[in-house]
Coordinates of C-alpha atoms in Angstrom, one line a residue:
X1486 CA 8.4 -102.4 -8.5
X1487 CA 11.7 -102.1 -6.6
X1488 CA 12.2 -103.0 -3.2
X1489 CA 14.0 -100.9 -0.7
X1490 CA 16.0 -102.3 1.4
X1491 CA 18.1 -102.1 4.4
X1492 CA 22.3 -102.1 4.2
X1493 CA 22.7 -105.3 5.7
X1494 CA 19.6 -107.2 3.8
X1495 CA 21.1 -105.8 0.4
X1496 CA 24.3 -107.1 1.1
X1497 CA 23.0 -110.2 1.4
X1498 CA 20.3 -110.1 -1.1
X1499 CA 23.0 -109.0 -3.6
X1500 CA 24.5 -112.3 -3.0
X1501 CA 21.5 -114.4 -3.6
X1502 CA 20.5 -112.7 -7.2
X1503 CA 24.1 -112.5 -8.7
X1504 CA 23.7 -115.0 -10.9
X1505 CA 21.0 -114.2 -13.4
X1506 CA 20.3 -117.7 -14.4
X1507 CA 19.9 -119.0 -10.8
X1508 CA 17.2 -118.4 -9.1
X1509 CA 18.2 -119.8 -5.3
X1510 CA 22.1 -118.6 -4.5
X1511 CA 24.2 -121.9 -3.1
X1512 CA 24.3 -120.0 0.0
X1513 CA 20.4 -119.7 0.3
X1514 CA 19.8 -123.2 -0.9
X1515 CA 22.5 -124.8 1.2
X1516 CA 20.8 -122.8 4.7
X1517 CA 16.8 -124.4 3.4
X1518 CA 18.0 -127.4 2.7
X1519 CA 20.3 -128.0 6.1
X1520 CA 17.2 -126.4 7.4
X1521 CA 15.0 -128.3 5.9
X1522 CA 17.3 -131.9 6.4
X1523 CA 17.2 -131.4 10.3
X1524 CA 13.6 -130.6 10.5
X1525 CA 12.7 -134.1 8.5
X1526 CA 14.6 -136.4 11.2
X1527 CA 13.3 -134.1 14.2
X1528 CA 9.6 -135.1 12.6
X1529 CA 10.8 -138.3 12.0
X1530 CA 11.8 -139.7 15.5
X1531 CA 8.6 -138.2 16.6
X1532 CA 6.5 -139.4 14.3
X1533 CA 7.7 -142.9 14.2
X1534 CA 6.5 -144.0 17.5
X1535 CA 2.7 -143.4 16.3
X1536 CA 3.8 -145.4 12.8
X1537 CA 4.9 -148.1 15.3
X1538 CA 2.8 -148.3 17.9
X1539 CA 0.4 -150.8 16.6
X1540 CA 3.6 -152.8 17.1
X1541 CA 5.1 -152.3 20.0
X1542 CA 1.6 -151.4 22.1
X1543 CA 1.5 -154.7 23.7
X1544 CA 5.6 -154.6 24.4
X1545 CA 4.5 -152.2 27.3
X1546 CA 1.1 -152.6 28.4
X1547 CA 0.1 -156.6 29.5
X1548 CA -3.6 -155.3 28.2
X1549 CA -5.0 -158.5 25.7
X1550 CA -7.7 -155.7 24.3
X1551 CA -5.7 -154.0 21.1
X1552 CA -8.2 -151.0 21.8
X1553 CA -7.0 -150.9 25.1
X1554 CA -3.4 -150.8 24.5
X1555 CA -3.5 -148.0 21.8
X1556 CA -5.5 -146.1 24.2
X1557 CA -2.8 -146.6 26.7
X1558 CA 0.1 -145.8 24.1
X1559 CA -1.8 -143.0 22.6
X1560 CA -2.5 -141.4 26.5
X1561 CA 2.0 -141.3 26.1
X1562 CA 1.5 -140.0 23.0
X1563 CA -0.4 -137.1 24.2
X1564 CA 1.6 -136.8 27.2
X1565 CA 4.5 -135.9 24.9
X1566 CA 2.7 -132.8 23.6
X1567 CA 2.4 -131.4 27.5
X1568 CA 6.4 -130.7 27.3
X1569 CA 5.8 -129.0 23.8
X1570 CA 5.0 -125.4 25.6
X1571 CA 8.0 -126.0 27.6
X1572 CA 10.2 -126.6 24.6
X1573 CA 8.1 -124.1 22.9
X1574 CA 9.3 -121.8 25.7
X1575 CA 12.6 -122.5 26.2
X1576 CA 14.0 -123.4 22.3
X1577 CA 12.2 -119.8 21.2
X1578 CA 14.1 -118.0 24.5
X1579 CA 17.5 -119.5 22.8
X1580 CA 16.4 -118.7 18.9
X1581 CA 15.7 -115.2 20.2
X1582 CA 18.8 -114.2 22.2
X1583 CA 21.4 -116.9 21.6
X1584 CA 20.7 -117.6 17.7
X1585 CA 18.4 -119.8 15.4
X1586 CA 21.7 -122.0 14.3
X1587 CA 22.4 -122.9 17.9
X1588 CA 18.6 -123.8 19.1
X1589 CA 18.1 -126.1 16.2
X1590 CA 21.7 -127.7 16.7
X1591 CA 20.4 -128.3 20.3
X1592 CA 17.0 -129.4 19.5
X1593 CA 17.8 -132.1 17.7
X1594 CA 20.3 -133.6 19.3
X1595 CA 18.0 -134.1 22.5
X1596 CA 15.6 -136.2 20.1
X1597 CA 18.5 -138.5 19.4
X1598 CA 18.7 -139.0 22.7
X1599 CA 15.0 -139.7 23.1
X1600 CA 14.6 -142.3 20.2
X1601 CA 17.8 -144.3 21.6
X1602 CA 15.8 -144.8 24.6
X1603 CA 12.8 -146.1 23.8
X1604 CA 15.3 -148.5 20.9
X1605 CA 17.1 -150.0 24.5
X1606 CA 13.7 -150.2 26.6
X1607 CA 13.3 -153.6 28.0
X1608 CA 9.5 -155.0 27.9
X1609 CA 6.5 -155.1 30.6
X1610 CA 7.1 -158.6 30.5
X1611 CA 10.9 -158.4 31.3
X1612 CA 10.9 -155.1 33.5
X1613 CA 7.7 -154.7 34.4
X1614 CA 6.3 -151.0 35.6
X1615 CA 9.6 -149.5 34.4
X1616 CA 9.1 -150.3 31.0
X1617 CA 6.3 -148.1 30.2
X1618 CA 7.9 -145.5 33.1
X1619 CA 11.2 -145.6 30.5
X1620 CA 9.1 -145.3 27.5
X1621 CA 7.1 -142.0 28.5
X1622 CA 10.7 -140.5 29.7
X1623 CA 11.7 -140.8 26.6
X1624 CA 8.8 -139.5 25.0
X1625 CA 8.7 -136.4 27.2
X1626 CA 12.3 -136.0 26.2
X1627 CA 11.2 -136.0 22.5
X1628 CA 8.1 -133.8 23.5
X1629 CA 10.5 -130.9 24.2
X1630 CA 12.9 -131.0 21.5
X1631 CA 10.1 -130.8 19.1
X1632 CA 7.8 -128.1 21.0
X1633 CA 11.2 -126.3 20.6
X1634 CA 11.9 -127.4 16.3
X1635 CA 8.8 -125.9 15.2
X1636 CA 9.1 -122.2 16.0
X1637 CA 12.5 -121.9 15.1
X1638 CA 12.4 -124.0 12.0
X1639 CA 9.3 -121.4 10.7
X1640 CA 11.5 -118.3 12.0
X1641 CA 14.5 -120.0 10.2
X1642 CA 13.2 -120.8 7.1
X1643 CA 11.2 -117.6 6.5
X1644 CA 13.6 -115.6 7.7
X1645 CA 15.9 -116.9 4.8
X1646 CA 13.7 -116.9 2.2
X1647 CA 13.4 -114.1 -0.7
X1648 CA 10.8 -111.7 -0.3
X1649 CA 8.2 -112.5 -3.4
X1650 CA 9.2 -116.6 -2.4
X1651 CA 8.6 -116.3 1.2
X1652 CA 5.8 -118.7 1.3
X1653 CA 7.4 -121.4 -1.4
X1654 CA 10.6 -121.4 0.9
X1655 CA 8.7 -121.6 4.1
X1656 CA 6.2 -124.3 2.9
X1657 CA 9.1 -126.8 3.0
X1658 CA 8.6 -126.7 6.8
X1659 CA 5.7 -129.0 6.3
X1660 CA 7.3 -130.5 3.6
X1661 CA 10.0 -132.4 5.4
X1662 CA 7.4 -133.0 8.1
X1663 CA 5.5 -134.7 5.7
X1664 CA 8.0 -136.3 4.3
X1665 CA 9.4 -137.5 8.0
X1666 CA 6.0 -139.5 8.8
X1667 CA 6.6 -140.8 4.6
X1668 CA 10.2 -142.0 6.1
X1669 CA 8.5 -143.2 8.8
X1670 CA 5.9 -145.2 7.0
X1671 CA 8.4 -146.1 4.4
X1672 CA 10.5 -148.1 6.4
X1673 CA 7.4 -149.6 8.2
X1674 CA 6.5 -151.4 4.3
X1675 CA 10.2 -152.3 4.0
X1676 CA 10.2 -153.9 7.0
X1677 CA 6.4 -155.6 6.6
X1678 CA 6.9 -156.8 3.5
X1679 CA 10.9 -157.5 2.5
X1680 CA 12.9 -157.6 5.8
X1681 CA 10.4 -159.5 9.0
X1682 CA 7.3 -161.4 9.2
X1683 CA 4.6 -159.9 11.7
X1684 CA 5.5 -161.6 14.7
X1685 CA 9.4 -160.3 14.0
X1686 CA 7.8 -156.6 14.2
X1687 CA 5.5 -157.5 17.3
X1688 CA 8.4 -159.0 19.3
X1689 CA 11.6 -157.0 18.2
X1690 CA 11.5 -155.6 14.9
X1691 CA 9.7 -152.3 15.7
X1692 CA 13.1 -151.5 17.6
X1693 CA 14.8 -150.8 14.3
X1694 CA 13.1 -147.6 13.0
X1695 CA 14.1 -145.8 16.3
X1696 CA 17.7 -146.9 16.0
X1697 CA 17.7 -145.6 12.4
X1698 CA 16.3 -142.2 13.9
X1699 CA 19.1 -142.2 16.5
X1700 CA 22.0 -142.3 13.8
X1701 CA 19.8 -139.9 11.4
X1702 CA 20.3 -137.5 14.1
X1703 CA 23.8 -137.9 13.9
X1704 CA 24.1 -136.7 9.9
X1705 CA 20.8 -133.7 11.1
X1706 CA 23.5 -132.5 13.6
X1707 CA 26.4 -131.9 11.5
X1708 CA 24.7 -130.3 9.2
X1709 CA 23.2 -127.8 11.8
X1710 CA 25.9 -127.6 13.4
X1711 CA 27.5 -125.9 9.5
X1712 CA 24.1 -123.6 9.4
X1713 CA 24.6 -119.9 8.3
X1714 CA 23.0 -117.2 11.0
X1715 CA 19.7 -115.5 9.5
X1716 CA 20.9 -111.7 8.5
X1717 CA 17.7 -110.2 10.6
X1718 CA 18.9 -111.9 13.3
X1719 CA 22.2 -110.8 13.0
X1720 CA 21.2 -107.2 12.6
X1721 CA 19.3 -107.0 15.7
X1722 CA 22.3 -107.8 18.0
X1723 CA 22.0 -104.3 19.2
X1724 CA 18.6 -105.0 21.0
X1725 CA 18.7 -105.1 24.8
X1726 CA 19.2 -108.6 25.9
X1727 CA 15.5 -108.8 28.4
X1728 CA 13.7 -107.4 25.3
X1729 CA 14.7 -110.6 23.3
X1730 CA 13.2 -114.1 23.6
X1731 CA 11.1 -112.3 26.7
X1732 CA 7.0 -113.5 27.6
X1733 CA 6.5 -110.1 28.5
X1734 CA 7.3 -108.4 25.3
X1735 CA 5.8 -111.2 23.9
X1736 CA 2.6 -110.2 25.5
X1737 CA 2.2 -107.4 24.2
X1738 CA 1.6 -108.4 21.0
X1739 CA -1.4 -110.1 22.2
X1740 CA -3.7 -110.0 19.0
X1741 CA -0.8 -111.8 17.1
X1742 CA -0.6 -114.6 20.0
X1743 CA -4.3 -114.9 19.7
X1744 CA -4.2 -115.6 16.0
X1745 CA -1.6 -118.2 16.6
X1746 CA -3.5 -119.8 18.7
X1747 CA -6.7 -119.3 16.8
X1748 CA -4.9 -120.1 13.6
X1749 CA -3.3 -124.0 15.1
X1750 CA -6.6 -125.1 16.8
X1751 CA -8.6 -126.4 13.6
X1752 CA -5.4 -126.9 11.8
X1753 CA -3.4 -129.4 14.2
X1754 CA -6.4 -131.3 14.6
X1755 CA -7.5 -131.8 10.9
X1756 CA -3.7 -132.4 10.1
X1757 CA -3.0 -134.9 13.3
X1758 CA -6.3 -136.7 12.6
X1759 CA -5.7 -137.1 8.8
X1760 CA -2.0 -137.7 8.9
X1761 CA -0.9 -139.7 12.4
X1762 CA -4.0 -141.3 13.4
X1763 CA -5.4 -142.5 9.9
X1764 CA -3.1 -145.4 10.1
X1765 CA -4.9 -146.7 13.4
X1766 CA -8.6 -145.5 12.0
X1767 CA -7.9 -147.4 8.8
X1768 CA -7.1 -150.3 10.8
X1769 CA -9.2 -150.0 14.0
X1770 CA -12.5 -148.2 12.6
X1771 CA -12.0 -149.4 8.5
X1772 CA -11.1 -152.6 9.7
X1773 CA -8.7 -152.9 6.9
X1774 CA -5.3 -155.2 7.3
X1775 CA -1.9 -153.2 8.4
X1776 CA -0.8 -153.5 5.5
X1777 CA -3.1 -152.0 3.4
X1778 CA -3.7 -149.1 6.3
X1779 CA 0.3 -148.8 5.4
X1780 CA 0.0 -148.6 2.3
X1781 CA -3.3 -146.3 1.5
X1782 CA -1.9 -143.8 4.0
X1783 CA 2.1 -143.8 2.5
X1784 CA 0.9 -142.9 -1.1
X1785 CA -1.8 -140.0 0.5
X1786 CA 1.3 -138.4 2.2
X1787 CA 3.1 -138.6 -0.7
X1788 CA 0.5 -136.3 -3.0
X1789 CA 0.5 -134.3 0.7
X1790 CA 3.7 -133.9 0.1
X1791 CA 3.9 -132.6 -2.9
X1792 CA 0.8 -130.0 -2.1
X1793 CA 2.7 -127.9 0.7
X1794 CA 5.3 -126.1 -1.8
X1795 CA 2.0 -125.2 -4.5
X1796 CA -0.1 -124.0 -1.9
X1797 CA 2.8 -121.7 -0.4
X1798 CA 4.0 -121.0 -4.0
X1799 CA -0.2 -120.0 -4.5
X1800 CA 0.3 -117.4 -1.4
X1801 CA 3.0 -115.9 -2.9
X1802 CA 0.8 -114.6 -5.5
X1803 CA -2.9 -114.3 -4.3
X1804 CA -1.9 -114.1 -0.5
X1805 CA -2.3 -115.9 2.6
X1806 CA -5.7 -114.9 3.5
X1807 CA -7.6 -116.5 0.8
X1808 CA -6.1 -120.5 1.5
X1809 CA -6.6 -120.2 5.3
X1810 CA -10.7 -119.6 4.2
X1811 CA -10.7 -122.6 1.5
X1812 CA -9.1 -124.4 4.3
X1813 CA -11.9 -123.1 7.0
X1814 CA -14.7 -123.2 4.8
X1815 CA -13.9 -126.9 3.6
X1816 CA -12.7 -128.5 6.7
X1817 CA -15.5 -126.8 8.5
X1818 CA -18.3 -128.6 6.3
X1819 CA -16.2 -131.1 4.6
X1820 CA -14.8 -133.5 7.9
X1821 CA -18.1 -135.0 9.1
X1822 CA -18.8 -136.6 5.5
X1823 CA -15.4 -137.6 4.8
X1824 CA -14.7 -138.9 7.8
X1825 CA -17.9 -141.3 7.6
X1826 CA -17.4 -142.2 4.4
X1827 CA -14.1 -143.0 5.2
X1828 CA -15.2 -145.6 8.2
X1829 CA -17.2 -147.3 5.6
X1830 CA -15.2 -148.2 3.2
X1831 CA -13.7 -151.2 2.6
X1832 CA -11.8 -150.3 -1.0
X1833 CA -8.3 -148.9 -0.5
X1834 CA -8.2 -146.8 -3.5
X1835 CA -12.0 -145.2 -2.5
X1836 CA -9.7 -144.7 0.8
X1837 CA -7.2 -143.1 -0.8
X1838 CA -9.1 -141.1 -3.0
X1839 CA -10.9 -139.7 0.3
X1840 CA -8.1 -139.2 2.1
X1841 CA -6.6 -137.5 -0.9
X1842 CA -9.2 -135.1 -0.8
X1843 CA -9.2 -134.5 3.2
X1844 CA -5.3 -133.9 2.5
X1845 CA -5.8 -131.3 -0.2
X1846 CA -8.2 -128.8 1.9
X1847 CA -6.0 -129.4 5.1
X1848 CA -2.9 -127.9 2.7
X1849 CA -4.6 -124.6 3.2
X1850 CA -3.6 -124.5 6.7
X1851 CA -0.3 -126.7 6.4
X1852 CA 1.3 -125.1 3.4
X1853 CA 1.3 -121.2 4.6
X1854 CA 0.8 -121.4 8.7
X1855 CA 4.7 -121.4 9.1
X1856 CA 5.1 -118.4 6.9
X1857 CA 1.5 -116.6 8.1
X1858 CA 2.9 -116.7 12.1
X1859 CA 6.5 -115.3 11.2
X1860 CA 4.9 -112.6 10.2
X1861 CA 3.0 -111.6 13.0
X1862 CA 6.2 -111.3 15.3
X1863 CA 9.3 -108.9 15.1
X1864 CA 12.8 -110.6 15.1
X1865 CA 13.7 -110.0 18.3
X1866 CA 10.1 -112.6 19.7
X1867 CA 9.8 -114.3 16.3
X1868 CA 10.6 -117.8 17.2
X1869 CA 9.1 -117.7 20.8
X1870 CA 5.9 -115.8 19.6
X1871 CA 6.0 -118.5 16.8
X1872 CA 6.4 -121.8 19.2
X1873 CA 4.9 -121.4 22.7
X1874 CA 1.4 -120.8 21.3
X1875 CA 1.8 -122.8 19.0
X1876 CA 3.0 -125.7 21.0
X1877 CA 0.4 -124.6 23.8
X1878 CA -2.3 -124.6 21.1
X1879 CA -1.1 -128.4 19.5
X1880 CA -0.8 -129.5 23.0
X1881 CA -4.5 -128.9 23.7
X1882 CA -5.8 -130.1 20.7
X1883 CA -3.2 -132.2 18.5
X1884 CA -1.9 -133.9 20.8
X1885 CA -5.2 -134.9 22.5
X1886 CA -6.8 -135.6 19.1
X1887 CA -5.6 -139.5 19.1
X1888 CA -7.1 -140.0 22.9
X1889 CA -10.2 -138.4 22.4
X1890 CA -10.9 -140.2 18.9
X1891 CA -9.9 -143.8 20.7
X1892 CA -11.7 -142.8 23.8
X1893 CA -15.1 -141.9 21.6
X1894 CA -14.8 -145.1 19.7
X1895 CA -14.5 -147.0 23.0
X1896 CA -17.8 -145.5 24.2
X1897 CA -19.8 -146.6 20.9
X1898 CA -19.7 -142.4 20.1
X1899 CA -17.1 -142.3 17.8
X1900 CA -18.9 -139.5 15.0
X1901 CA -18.8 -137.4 17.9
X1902 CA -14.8 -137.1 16.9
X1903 CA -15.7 -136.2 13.7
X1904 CA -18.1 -133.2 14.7
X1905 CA -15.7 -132.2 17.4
X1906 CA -13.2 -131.5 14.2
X1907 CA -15.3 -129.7 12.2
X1908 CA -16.2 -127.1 14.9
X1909 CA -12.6 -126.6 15.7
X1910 CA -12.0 -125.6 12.2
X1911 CA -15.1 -123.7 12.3
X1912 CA -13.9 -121.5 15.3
X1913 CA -10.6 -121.1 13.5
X1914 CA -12.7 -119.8 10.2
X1915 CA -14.1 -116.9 12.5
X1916 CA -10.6 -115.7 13.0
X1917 CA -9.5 -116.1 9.5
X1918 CA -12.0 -113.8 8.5
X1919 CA -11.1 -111.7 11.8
X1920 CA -7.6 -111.5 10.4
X1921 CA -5.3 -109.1 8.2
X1922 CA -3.8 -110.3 4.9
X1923 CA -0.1 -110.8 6.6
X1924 CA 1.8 -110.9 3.0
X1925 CA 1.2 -107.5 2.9
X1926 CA 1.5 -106.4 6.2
X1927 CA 4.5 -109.0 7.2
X1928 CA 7.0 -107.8 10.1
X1929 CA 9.7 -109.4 7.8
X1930 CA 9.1 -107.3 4.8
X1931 CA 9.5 -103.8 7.3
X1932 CA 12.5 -105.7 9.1
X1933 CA 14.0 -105.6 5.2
X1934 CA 13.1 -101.6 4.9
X1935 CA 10.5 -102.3 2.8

């Protein structure tokens, strides 16, 4: 069937399909791929301090309980995700009125300046009070440059992708965030089991991987810095400046805000509790050695990975709709078990094999969610109706999900965590039933006249 489209789309598409035996122009590539690039180090400086922090824990708390100390780390941890609506709020307001190119290019280089920080913190034992004052600073920093990546990375990335690809281009969004906790935990093995012995990575070493994320942000930078402006956004110069980036337009697309919101709530807690924390549960719960914890959860992220651009390749041709419910369904009846079964076993590759499995149902919400909540928003509140529920929604419940899990486990409860999960995902089941198929009724396919 032919798609109709607009002047300044079919310029542009024309460029992209030229070449018959291409299927992704250089210029499309070379936009995901910077894209793309940028997003991975964002994720990474952000997701290495939760890699590290059975490391560097007792650097900044003079607690001798390892419990303790992770409780205290992960209460930072969680306090990061409080400036998320803020970046959420502010990084959308720029997408929207300034340019996607420009919010991104800004985003990430106030990251850099996050991970240098906590690199040059001095220790409780040398500073005292300051050193964990220094260390939250510098995670708040890093709290709003990523509330800010997310909803302008998803607006960026679908709003460059082909029509009948949309939800292969956009899956790479979760992608390079896997991959950024796979950098993360890939340089943790280098380091554990080439480069420094244990009490090296205790007393110094687990400075290294934020240094590396610092000068990471230097190469994410330039290449931002050399993005191409999306064409939707470029067509919708003409709009009134206070009706772009705006909360009150945004609210009046209130039933799209409420599935955002609706949407994250099961999925950032199944994905933060099966990707971030499964290295401390492995360790803390499993009671298996670092190492192993390392290695179990490295190779699960790597088949994670490799899920996110099959499951959005899979909505491209049976929709959206359908791998939210497997993903519902699934995580809704599937956590409690896994989750035990998990905390009992002592044989990595049982481990991995579970884990493998709690990966694969939480792709249903990881591989299409960046794609599913661009298409809820017109272009001129795409990346702000995208991020600032989103962030609010992550803040409330990802960000929290490391606390509450630790805290449970402290008060001998901790399969209350697990059931506390699988009603999340059960309330956001109700509103993927509640909700419309968006491939078919996407605000990017009528912003392309079709």
């Amino acid at each position: 069937m032919a798609t109709q489209l607009s002047p300044a789309s079919r310029s542009y598409a024309t460029t992209v399909e030229a070449a018959p035996l291409e299927k992704v122009s250089p210029r499309r590539l070379k936009a995901i791929l910077s894209g793309s690039v940028g997003n991975l180090v964002e994720w990474y400086d952000w997701y290495v301090f939760s890699s590290f922090s059975l490391y560097f824990s007792g650097s900044f708390f003079p607690s001798g309980d390892p419990t303790a100390q992770l409780l205290q780390t992960a209460g930072i941890f969680a306090l990061g995700f409080l400036m998320r609506p803020i970046g959420g709020w502010m990084f959308g307001r720029i997408a929207d009125k300034v340019g996607r190119k420009q919010s991104m290019t800004l985003s990430v280089l106030l990251m850099s300046l996050g991970s240098l920080l906590i690199a040059l913190t001095p220790t409780y034992q040398t500073v005292g009070i300051v050193a964990p004052v220094m260390l939250l600073t510098a995670r708040l920093l890093q709290g709003l440059s990523v509330g800010g990546e997310y909803g302008v990375s998803a607006t960026y990335l679908s709003e460059m992708a082909t029509r009948k690809r949309r939800g292969f281009y956009s899956s790479f969004l979760y992608f390079t965030l896997i991959g950024a906790q796979l950098l993360a935990l890939g340089i943790q093995l280098v380091l554990q089991k080439v480069l420094l012995t244990e009490a090296q990575l205790l007393s110094w070493g687990w400075r290294i991987p934020f240094v590396i994320g610092a000068a990471l942000s230097v190469v994410a930078l330039y290449l931002r810095s050399n993005l191409d402006e999306t064409p939707v956004f470029q067509t919708q110069q003409h709009t009134p400046d206070d009706q772009r980036g705006s909360v009150q337009v945004l609210l009046k697309h209130p039933r799209a805000v409420l599935t955002v919101v609706g949407l994250t709530m099961g999925g950032t807690l199944a994905f933060y509790t099966f990707t971030t924390y499964m290295l401390k549960f492995l360790v803390n719960t499993a009671h298996m050695s670092k190492e192993s914890a390392t290695n179990i959860c490295f190779l699960s992220l790597l088949v994670f990975a490799g899920l996110q651009p099959v499951f959005g390749a899979l909505s491209d041709r049976i929709g959206r709709r359908p791998l939210l419910l497997f993903f519902g369904l699934f995580g809704a009846v599937g956590t409690v078990p896994l989750l035990t079964a998990l905390s009992h076993t002592t044989t990595p590759w049982v481990a991995f094999v579970l884990l493998v499995v709690a990966l694969t149902i939480v792709s249903g919400y990881s591989g299409i969610n960046a794609v599913v909540k661009a298409e809820l928003f017109p272009v001129e509140i795409r990346a702000l109706g995208i991020g600032l529920p989103h962030a609010l929604t992550v803040a409330l419940f990802g960000g929290t999900a490391e606390y509450l899990a630790l805290w449970w486990k402290g008060t001998g409860h901790e399969s209350y965590f697990y059931w506390y999960i699988a009603g999340c995902i059960g309330l956001s089941l109700l509103v993927f039933l509640s909700m419309e198929e968006t491939r078919q009724t996407s605000r990017l396919n009528l912003e392309e006249g079709g």
